[in-house]
Amino acid sequence: MSRYLPPLFTALRQSLREGYSWPHLRGDLAAGVTVGIIAIPLAMALAIAVGVAPQHGLYTVLLAAPLIALTGGSRFNISGPTAAFVVILLPITQQYGLGGLLLCTLMAGLILIAMGLARLGRLIQFIPYPVTLGFTAGIGIVIATLQIKDLLGLTLPHTPQHYLEQLQLLALSLPSAHLGDILVAIASLAVLLVWPRYVSKVPGHLVALALGALLGLGLEVLDVPVATLGERFSYTLDGVSHPGIPPLLPSFAWPWQLPGPDGQPIRLTFELIRQLLAPAFAIAMLGAIESLLCAVVADGMAGTRHDPNAELLGQGLGNLVAPLFGGITATAAIARSAANVRAGAQSPIAAIVHAGVVLLAMLLLAPLFSYLPMAALAALLLMVAWNMSEAPHVAHTLRIAPRNDVLVLLTCLVLTVLFDMVLAVGVGLLLAAGLFIKRMSDLTDTEPLPHHFHEALRELPEGVLAYAIRGPLFFGAAEKALSVLRRFNPEVKVVIVEMSAVPLLDMTALAALENLLHDYGRQGVGLVLVGTTPRVRLKLRRAGVHRESGRLAYVKTLEQARHKAANWLEPADQLNSEAIQAR
């Protein structure tokens, strides 16, 4: 018996096995530089969106991205902070602080590793598309709402946790809007919308941020204030406070040594772990869904195949190690991974190069980042939210999808916006499963077979009825289908049931069939099952439903069923005739 080996370094080994040469390395270098430039502002903006300092987003790219790429199962996935996690991570940061967020990420990494070792990568395929589309659209709406504050330069007295309260507070805070932030936001959004249509080789968000920074400096000269990253965030080095982010490598620290919401280190207790277990599981599930969907998209673009279990294992290792050095939750990003493929990536080496680009930028350009306007970063996240929501696709789906799928989609979207993604996915899965069971049960029916259905039915003896069951016999349909077989007059002595269209039956159906046989036995009625598949017959025999003369028989054709019914009726007919003669 061979031992099961964890699927580590799968994508890297596959790339090297197929041959790795200088042209492949050149493609990886070009792709890594391209995606690294894209990742720098996104990593900082997404870290700010989840309530932590921007350098923690960069730390995530530095540590999680190369580790996941090396140990995972997808050649092209680029991992790092993603917009999908904002709705989960922000409440954790608000309630438990940076230490709680990193501890929760570490726990999610352990869950992902367990999922990968248990080979659960394929289970993600069973999440219905309306559920995925609904909660991603809801996340897009929430992220867009969170950006209104910085887009308009609003001053909020506090940060509400519920969506409706956020809308109400934003509306009440509109008089505090600042002209400088609004102008920077409009200019940045205009570039983000127009630039990609005419210049595709240079990322539009870099131009938008550069223009936003220059415009912000110009407005400051005119005494029009603009909020910048350096004003919002700072760090202390050798006892001196500096604006922006530190141009330093991250240092090791246990998450529980980092500050909580009160600024003091959190204490590692069983109660804290218990409280963080549910959000950690939500992070792990969303990370698995996002990463595997991203791998599927990348495979479709490049014509390759990924290993889902290896990818889960890689994602788990990345999220286990990154929090120990200040990195927040990481998962594969579809936009960055698609850009990676389009830029000519050949292997996971591109993700390592992309992390190297981020490292150089952090060490060499950190002072310049402090001039980035918060409104420009908010405009960037607003575009990310729009792309993530897939609003045109959602509208198209609402027009063409079946009503049940529309109900699931809207339910997930509304619950994600008004409550949270965990509840939305749970309710969406239950609703989708219930509606699927209802549809499947509607496909299962039992009908009397007319005499013209088959030649054998034209010569059925008196006291014999023929039925056909079509569809799976499971807990949602078994009782309804088998109850039809109880509705006949007392003169019937044999019931023939054609079951060639029954692909499966579960324990509920077995129990219902046993009850039916018991009732038939008391009434002196025999049952002939026709055309049962080997799988169905095996289940019946394992359940103790065996052949018994005059009570139960398995036959292959309706012709054989007619002969079997006639043979069972002959002894009864003889007894009746003898009784008549005796009189």
XYZ file of C-alpha atoms in Angstrom:
583
model
C 0.000 0.000 0.000
C 1.586 3.298 -1.119
C 1.785 6.232 1.271
C -0.036 9.458 0.454
C 2.438 12.290 -0.127
C 1.276 15.922 0.190
C 1.112 17.592 -3.254
C 3.821 20.212 -2.658
C 5.637 22.184 -5.403
C 3.298 20.621 -7.999
C 3.130 23.560 -10.428
C 6.873 24.260 -10.194
C 7.791 20.612 -10.779
C 5.386 20.430 -13.718
C 6.922 23.536 -15.309
C 10.481 22.242 -14.917
C 9.547 18.771 -16.156
C 8.224 20.202 -19.412
C 11.516 22.017 -19.971
C 12.545 25.446 -18.742
C 14.836 27.573 -20.918
C 15.964 31.171 -21.363
C 12.837 32.193 -23.354
C 10.699 30.872 -20.494
C 12.725 32.846 -17.949
C 12.479 35.958 -20.119
C 8.688 35.591 -20.205
C 8.560 35.137 -16.431
C 10.733 38.213 -15.857
C 8.555 40.393 -18.110
C 5.336 39.124 -16.544
C 6.693 39.461 -12.999
C 7.714 43.086 -13.531
C 4.344 43.935 -15.102
C 2.263 42.334 -12.356
C 4.559 43.663 -9.630
C 3.926 47.238 -10.794
C 0.191 46.543 -10.765
C 0.323 44.966 -7.296
C 2.080 47.805 -5.429
C -0.767 50.339 -5.161
C -3.427 47.626 -4.931
C -1.696 45.968 -1.985
C -1.520 49.251 -0.093
C -5.081 50.279 -0.959
C -6.533 46.911 0.076
C -4.619 46.943 3.372
C -6.071 50.379 4.112
C -9.538 49.070 3.174
C -9.349 46.301 5.795
C -8.307 48.779 8.491
C -4.533 48.282 8.780
C -1.476 50.266 7.700
C -0.593 50.034 3.989
C 2.759 48.309 4.544
C 0.923 45.177 5.725
C -0.449 44.750 2.225
C 3.087 44.928 0.825
C 4.307 42.434 3.429
C 1.590 40.057 2.240
C 2.901 40.183 -1.317
C 6.510 39.771 -0.192
C 5.859 36.618 1.825
C 2.635 34.918 0.772
C 2.888 35.368 -3.011
C 6.226 33.575 -3.607
C 5.526 30.862 -1.032
C 2.108 30.066 -2.511
C 3.506 30.084 -6.051
C 6.352 27.705 -5.160
C 4.326 25.213 -3.123
C 0.939 25.491 -4.875
C -0.711 23.804 -7.828
C -1.244 26.641 -10.326
C 1.497 27.963 -12.600
C -0.026 31.392 -13.088
C -1.888 32.355 -9.898
C -0.668 35.643 -8.400
C -1.596 35.818 -4.735
C -1.838 38.738 -2.363
C -4.471 40.951 -0.736
C -7.749 40.880 -2.691
C -10.916 42.936 -2.610
C -13.080 39.913 -1.858
C -11.731 39.746 1.701
C -12.520 43.336 2.656
C -16.028 42.549 3.930
C -14.680 39.753 6.158
C -11.418 41.294 7.374
C -12.599 44.820 8.188
C -15.005 43.726 10.980
C -12.256 41.478 12.416
C -9.822 44.407 12.504
C -12.420 46.679 14.104
C -13.216 44.132 16.820
C -9.860 42.411 17.449
C -7.225 44.788 16.049
C -4.185 43.920 13.955
C -3.181 41.061 16.261
C -6.599 39.433 16.012
C -6.621 39.811 12.224
C -3.231 38.125 11.833
C -4.161 35.340 14.276
C -7.379 34.717 12.346
C -5.387 34.579 9.089
C -2.995 32.050 10.614
C -5.954 29.879 11.685
C -7.413 30.115 8.184
C -4.068 28.925 6.815
C -4.247 25.816 9.004
C -7.796 25.123 7.761
C -6.681 25.464 4.132
C -3.792 23.063 4.738
C -6.231 20.549 6.243
C -8.528 20.941 3.215
C -5.633 20.340 0.843
C -4.408 17.251 2.731
C -7.992 15.911 2.804
C -8.182 16.364 -0.999
C -11.191 18.659 -0.833
C -10.159 20.747 -3.839
C -12.874 19.299 -6.062
C -15.650 20.063 -3.552
C -15.488 23.736 -4.528
C -17.054 22.729 -7.856
C -20.307 21.988 -6.033
C -20.918 25.636 -5.089
C -23.667 26.869 -7.455
C -22.791 29.711 -9.804
C -25.668 31.983 -8.605
C -24.232 31.773 -5.063
C -20.755 32.799 -6.242
C -22.084 35.564 -8.483
C -24.412 36.853 -5.758
C -21.871 37.215 -2.991
C -19.152 38.647 -5.258
C -21.608 41.284 -6.516
C -22.571 42.036 -2.912
C -18.912 42.377 -1.922
C -18.426 44.830 -4.794
C -21.290 46.979 -3.523
C -19.924 47.003 0.032
C -16.398 47.909 -1.112
C -17.716 50.729 -3.297
C -19.695 52.118 -0.360
C -16.624 52.046 1.872
C -14.720 54.239 -0.615
C -17.229 57.122 -0.518
C -15.612 58.522 2.626
C -12.175 59.031 1.028
C -13.549 59.876 -2.417
C -15.331 62.902 -0.989
C -12.954 63.589 1.910
C -15.722 63.144 4.469
C -15.163 63.352 8.205
C -17.062 60.602 10.015
C -17.526 60.755 13.806
C -17.264 56.948 14.016
C -17.192 53.876 11.778
C -20.485 51.948 11.830
C -20.375 48.199 11.253
C -23.735 47.718 9.531
C -24.356 48.719 5.941
C -27.558 50.714 6.453
C -25.913 52.653 9.282
C -22.954 53.378 6.993
C -25.270 54.818 4.334
C -27.074 56.928 6.898
C -23.841 58.297 8.391
C -22.373 59.014 4.938
C -25.483 60.976 4.006
C -25.342 62.979 7.238
C -21.599 63.675 6.713
C -21.924 65.067 3.172
C -21.558 68.682 4.369
C -17.987 67.846 5.512
C -16.842 66.988 1.941
C -13.585 68.567 0.762
C -13.212 70.076 -2.702
C -9.594 68.941 -3.094
C -10.403 65.264 -2.499
C -13.376 65.440 -4.854
C -11.255 66.948 -7.661
C -8.525 64.312 -7.212
C -11.139 61.535 -7.184
C -12.787 62.810 -10.392
C -9.441 63.140 -12.194
C -8.300 59.673 -11.081
C -11.586 58.028 -12.079
C -11.467 59.723 -15.483
C -7.990 58.328 -16.155
C -8.995 54.862 -14.925
C -11.954 54.850 -17.315
C -10.363 56.418 -20.400
C -6.679 55.418 -20.342
C -7.096 51.620 -20.944
C -9.117 52.314 -24.113
C -6.222 54.044 -25.822
C -3.005 52.878 -24.094
C -3.039 49.244 -23.017
C 0.688 48.686 -22.425
C 0.968 51.099 -19.486
C -1.325 50.215 -16.524
C -3.983 52.876 -16.183
C -3.968 52.872 -12.403
C -0.315 53.951 -12.313
C -1.119 56.942 -14.496
C -4.187 57.705 -12.379
C -2.206 57.624 -9.121
C 0.625 59.704 -10.578
C -1.811 62.308 -11.921
C -3.698 62.270 -8.612
C -0.468 62.881 -6.675
C 0.569 65.757 -8.966
C -2.890 67.278 -8.815
C -2.875 66.938 -5.029
C 0.468 68.763 -4.785
C -0.841 71.512 -7.051
C -3.969 71.936 -4.972
C -1.894 72.111 -1.780
C 0.057 75.001 -3.336
C -3.304 76.725 -3.902
C -4.230 76.128 -0.244
C -6.816 73.472 -1.168
C -6.132 70.586 1.257
C -5.974 67.002 0.000
C -5.717 64.025 2.365
C -2.654 61.885 1.609
C -1.301 58.539 2.725
C 1.503 60.277 4.652
C -1.020 62.307 6.663
C -3.096 59.232 7.519
C -0.283 56.764 8.326
C 3.134 57.019 9.933
C 5.814 54.849 11.514
C 8.411 55.316 14.224
C 12.122 54.636 13.639
C 14.761 55.235 16.312
C 12.227 57.199 18.322
C 11.426 59.550 15.423
C 8.027 59.541 13.675
C 8.017 59.500 9.862
C 5.067 59.859 7.471
C 3.964 57.024 5.157
C 5.339 53.485 5.261
C 8.686 52.194 6.557
C 11.332 51.331 3.903
C 12.248 48.235 5.904
C 11.819 44.476 5.692
C 9.110 43.008 7.928
C 10.192 41.470 11.228
C 8.966 38.294 12.928
C 6.330 38.611 15.646
C 3.689 36.282 17.012
C 0.211 37.683 16.240
C -0.779 37.735 19.911
C 2.144 40.044 20.628
C 0.652 42.682 18.312
C -1.906 45.303 19.357
C -5.598 44.666 19.652
C -8.360 47.282 19.274
C -7.254 49.015 22.495
C -3.623 49.276 21.377
C -2.450 46.632 23.854
C -1.177 43.161 22.818
C -3.958 40.623 22.577
C -3.808 37.607 24.878
C -3.834 34.151 23.329
C -6.716 32.368 25.036
C -9.035 29.528 24.177
C -11.958 31.956 24.202
C -10.254 34.191 21.620
C -9.566 31.187 19.379
C -13.200 30.099 19.757
C -14.425 33.554 18.729
C -12.100 33.679 15.707
C -12.866 30.146 14.514
C -15.988 31.096 12.513
C -14.370 34.040 10.658
C -11.241 31.914 10.088
C -13.375 29.236 8.458
C -15.074 31.916 6.334
C -11.655 33.244 5.249
C -10.514 29.726 4.364
C -13.632 28.961 2.324
C -13.531 32.265 0.454
C -9.803 31.864 -0.124
C -10.351 28.377 -1.525
C -13.159 29.543 -3.813
C -11.250 32.584 -5.092
C -7.985 30.698 -5.633
C -9.520 27.748 -7.465
C -11.726 29.978 -9.623
C -8.646 32.018 -10.464
C -6.723 28.842 -11.377
C -9.561 27.766 -13.682
C -9.546 31.151 -15.424
C -5.753 31.060 -15.849
C -5.902 27.499 -17.194
C -8.523 28.557 -19.720
C -6.276 31.375 -20.947
C -3.061 29.324 -21.076
C -4.359 25.848 -21.941
C -2.919 24.224 -18.804
C -4.287 22.248 -15.848
C -3.859 22.980 -12.168
C -3.867 20.692 -9.133
C -6.667 21.958 -6.831
C -5.455 20.106 -3.726
C -1.899 21.381 -4.182
C -3.241 24.913 -4.643
C -5.196 24.697 -1.380
C -2.077 23.436 0.375
C 0.005 26.290 -1.043
C -2.596 28.873 -0.064
C -2.645 27.422 3.429
C 1.138 27.607 3.815
C 1.177 31.191 2.544
C -1.491 32.282 5.015
C 0.241 30.384 7.799
C 3.637 32.059 7.333
C 2.702 35.599 6.198
C 0.933 36.629 9.463
C 4.127 35.849 11.377
C 5.783 38.743 9.510
C 2.863 41.197 9.429
C 1.154 39.933 6.267
C -2.631 39.918 6.090
C -4.856 37.363 4.348
C -3.767 36.385 0.844
C -5.470 34.559 -1.979
C -5.120 34.398 -5.745
C -6.354 37.498 -7.596
C -8.093 36.920 -10.918
C -7.176 40.307 -12.440
C -3.478 40.031 -11.544
C -3.293 36.361 -12.586
C -4.915 37.156 -15.946
C -2.429 40.006 -16.437
C 0.333 37.539 -15.575
C -0.758 35.156 -18.348
C -1.201 37.957 -20.897
C 2.275 39.319 -20.069
C 3.898 36.008 -21.045
C 4.339 34.107 -17.761
C 5.527 30.509 -18.100
C 5.881 29.240 -14.534
C 5.558 30.185 -10.832
C 8.866 32.059 -11.197
C 6.822 35.043 -12.450
C 5.101 35.332 -9.054
C 8.491 35.352 -7.324
C 9.724 38.117 -9.643
C 6.556 40.098 -8.944
C 7.265 39.887 -5.206
C 10.836 41.066 -5.875
C 9.519 44.133 -7.718
C 7.317 44.987 -4.734
C 10.306 44.559 -2.407
C 12.460 46.978 -4.433
C 9.639 49.522 -4.603
C 9.121 49.342 -0.834
C 12.822 49.785 -0.078
C 13.538 52.503 -2.652
C 10.281 54.405 -3.187
C 8.623 54.310 0.232
C 9.050 58.066 0.847
C 7.228 58.874 -2.395
C 4.221 56.742 -1.414
C 3.384 59.217 1.349
C 2.306 61.714 -1.349
C -0.401 59.419 -2.734
C -3.841 61.012 -2.201
C -6.346 58.879 -0.303
C -8.974 59.931 -2.863
C -6.884 58.464 -5.709
C -6.483 55.153 -3.852
C -10.228 55.152 -3.164
C -10.897 55.704 -6.867
C -8.686 52.716 -7.658
C -10.637 50.514 -5.237
C -13.903 51.833 -6.649
C -12.887 50.507 -10.083
C -11.845 47.210 -8.493
C -15.268 46.990 -6.850
C -17.036 47.707 -10.151
C -15.063 45.038 -11.977
C -15.595 42.577 -9.161
C -19.347 43.120 -9.022
C -19.725 42.205 -12.715
C -22.802 44.429 -12.815
C -23.527 43.953 -16.565
C -23.216 40.187 -16.201
C -25.463 40.185 -13.118
C -28.104 42.187 -15.017
C -27.882 39.766 -17.958
C -28.178 36.769 -15.623
C -31.252 38.243 -13.937
C -32.906 38.503 -17.380
C -32.153 35.011 -18.677
C -31.741 32.762 -15.627
C -34.522 30.511 -14.260
C -36.524 32.063 -11.448
C -35.025 29.751 -8.818
C -31.482 30.794 -9.749
C -32.503 34.467 -9.727
C -33.904 33.990 -6.222
C -30.627 32.419 -5.035
C -28.529 35.173 -6.630
C -30.569 38.028 -5.161
C -30.697 36.369 -1.742
C -26.899 36.029 -1.605
C -26.403 39.590 -2.856
C -28.789 41.178 -0.334
C -27.520 39.115 2.622
C -23.895 39.927 1.747
C -24.639 43.650 1.683
C -26.927 43.863 4.716
C -25.327 41.206 6.945
C -22.159 39.322 5.985
C -20.770 36.914 3.433
C -20.767 33.901 5.783
C -24.526 34.109 6.276
C -25.052 34.841 2.577
C -23.127 31.780 1.383
C -24.711 29.516 4.002
C -28.265 30.600 3.211
C -27.515 30.611 -0.522
C -26.224 27.036 -0.451
C -29.216 25.850 1.596
C -31.640 27.659 -0.696
C -29.954 26.334 -3.840
C -29.917 22.804 -2.419
C -33.584 23.011 -1.444
C -34.632 24.286 -4.848
C -32.529 21.604 -6.551
C -34.204 18.912 -4.442
C -37.595 20.369 -5.387
C -36.692 20.296 -9.101
C -35.396 16.732 -8.872
C -38.483 15.554 -6.996
C -40.673 17.103 -9.692
C -38.830 14.978 -12.266
C -39.691 11.766 -10.406
C -43.191 10.409 -11.030
C -45.170 7.171 -11.034
C -47.800 6.575 -13.725
C -49.965 3.604 -14.756
C -48.737 1.982 -17.947
C -51.437 1.925 -20.667
C -52.016 -1.307 -22.592
C -50.663 0.187 -25.815
C -47.312 0.970 -24.161
C -46.020 -2.558 -24.797
C -47.260 -5.732 -26.466
C -46.993 -7.683 -23.197
C -49.424 -5.315 -21.466
C -52.254 -6.145 -23.897
C -52.529 -9.654 -22.491
C -52.276 -8.906 -18.766
C -54.398 -11.247 -16.635
C -57.161 -9.809 -14.503
C -55.978 -8.623 -11.127
C -52.638 -7.293 -12.475
C -51.704 -3.604 -12.675
C -48.608 -2.116 -14.363
C -46.847 1.124 -13.383
C -43.657 2.929 -14.380
C -41.412 4.979 -12.077
C -39.208 7.570 -13.766
C -36.494 9.538 -12.004
C -34.325 9.113 -8.905
C -35.944 7.757 -5.752
C -34.496 9.839 -2.906
C -35.806 11.466 0.260
C -37.437 14.323 -1.623
C -39.381 12.116 -4.058
C -39.610 8.543 -2.722
C -42.755 8.830 -0.624
C -44.655 10.727 -3.314
C -43.659 8.243 -6.031
C -44.338 5.061 -4.041
C -47.618 6.303 -2.551
C -49.209 5.945 -6.015
C -48.589 2.188 -5.820
C -50.979 1.927 -2.857
C -54.023 3.250 -4.715
C -55.884 0.272 -6.231
C -58.958 -1.857 -5.488
C -58.824 -5.064 -3.412
C -59.201 -7.303 -6.479
C -55.614 -6.544 -7.609
C -53.188 -9.359 -6.662
C -50.013 -8.471 -8.591
C -48.408 -5.093 -9.265
C -45.768 -4.742 -11.999
C -43.405 -1.743 -11.685
C -41.131 -0.780 -14.584
C -37.965 0.832 -13.050
C -35.437 1.064 -15.879
C -35.568 4.889 -15.615
C -34.685 4.897 -11.888
C -30.923 5.623 -11.680
C -30.618 5.530 -7.884
C -32.435 5.218 -4.580
C -31.415 6.252 -1.079
C -32.205 4.988 2.418
C -35.497 6.872 2.532
C -36.593 5.119 -0.662
C -35.456 1.729 0.700
C -37.471 2.256 3.882
C -40.541 3.340 1.886
C -40.207 0.298 -0.401
C -39.929 -2.056 2.585
C -43.106 -0.533 4.052
C -44.830 -1.018 0.701
C -43.788 -4.692 0.584
C -45.017 -5.177 4.139
C -48.436 -3.722 3.222
C -48.582 -5.826 0.057
C -47.786 -8.949 2.107
C -50.727 -8.295 4.445
C -53.028 -7.772 1.465
C -51.748 -10.789 -0.438
C -50.342 -8.651 -3.286
C -47.156 -9.594 -5.156
C -44.653 -7.070 -6.583
C -42.663 -7.566 -9.799
C -39.822 -5.097 -10.423
C -38.860 -4.744 -14.093
C -35.571 -3.480 -15.539
C -33.866 -2.446 -12.311
C -30.269 -1.404 -12.840
C -27.505 -3.490 -11.216
C -26.770 -0.623 -8.837
C -30.391 -0.446 -7.669
C -30.670 -4.248 -7.310
C -27.475 -4.339 -5.260
C -28.813 -1.705 -2.859
C -32.118 -3.582 -2.496
C -30.379 -6.872 -1.750
C -28.014 -5.244 0.760
C -31.102 -3.860 2.485
C -32.557 -7.388 2.736
C -35.127 -6.972 -0.049
C -34.727 -10.421 -1.663
C -36.747 -12.474 -4.147
C -39.657 -14.401 -2.644
C -42.145 -16.471 -4.641
C -45.503 -14.814 -4.800
C -44.229 -11.748 -3.002
C -41.254 -10.135 -4.852
C -39.469 -10.816 -8.137
C -36.844 -9.109 -10.294
C -37.202 -9.500 -14.073
C -35.625 -7.838 -17.095
C -38.590 -7.291 -19.445
C -42.314 -6.638 -19.302
C -42.875 -9.932 -21.108
C -41.153 -11.804 -18.281
C -43.160 -9.758 -15.771
C -46.444 -10.818 -17.441
C -45.446 -14.499 -17.260
C -44.355 -14.139 -13.634
C -47.669 -12.516 -12.679
C -49.615 -15.256 -14.509
C -47.667 -17.979 -12.672
C -48.387 -16.364 -9.328
C -52.087 -16.076 -10.140
C -52.532 -19.728 -11.272
C -52.513 -21.267 -7.763
C -55.020 -18.659 -6.630
C -57.246 -19.364 -9.649
C -57.100 -23.103 -8.971
C -58.100 -22.592 -5.343
C -61.005 -20.399 -6.418
C -62.275 -22.957 -8.969
C -62.000 -25.803 -6.432
C -63.969 -23.741 -3.935
C -66.691 -23.110 -6.516
C -66.911 -26.847 -7.398
C -67.103 -27.762 -3.721
C -70.200 -25.644 -3.371
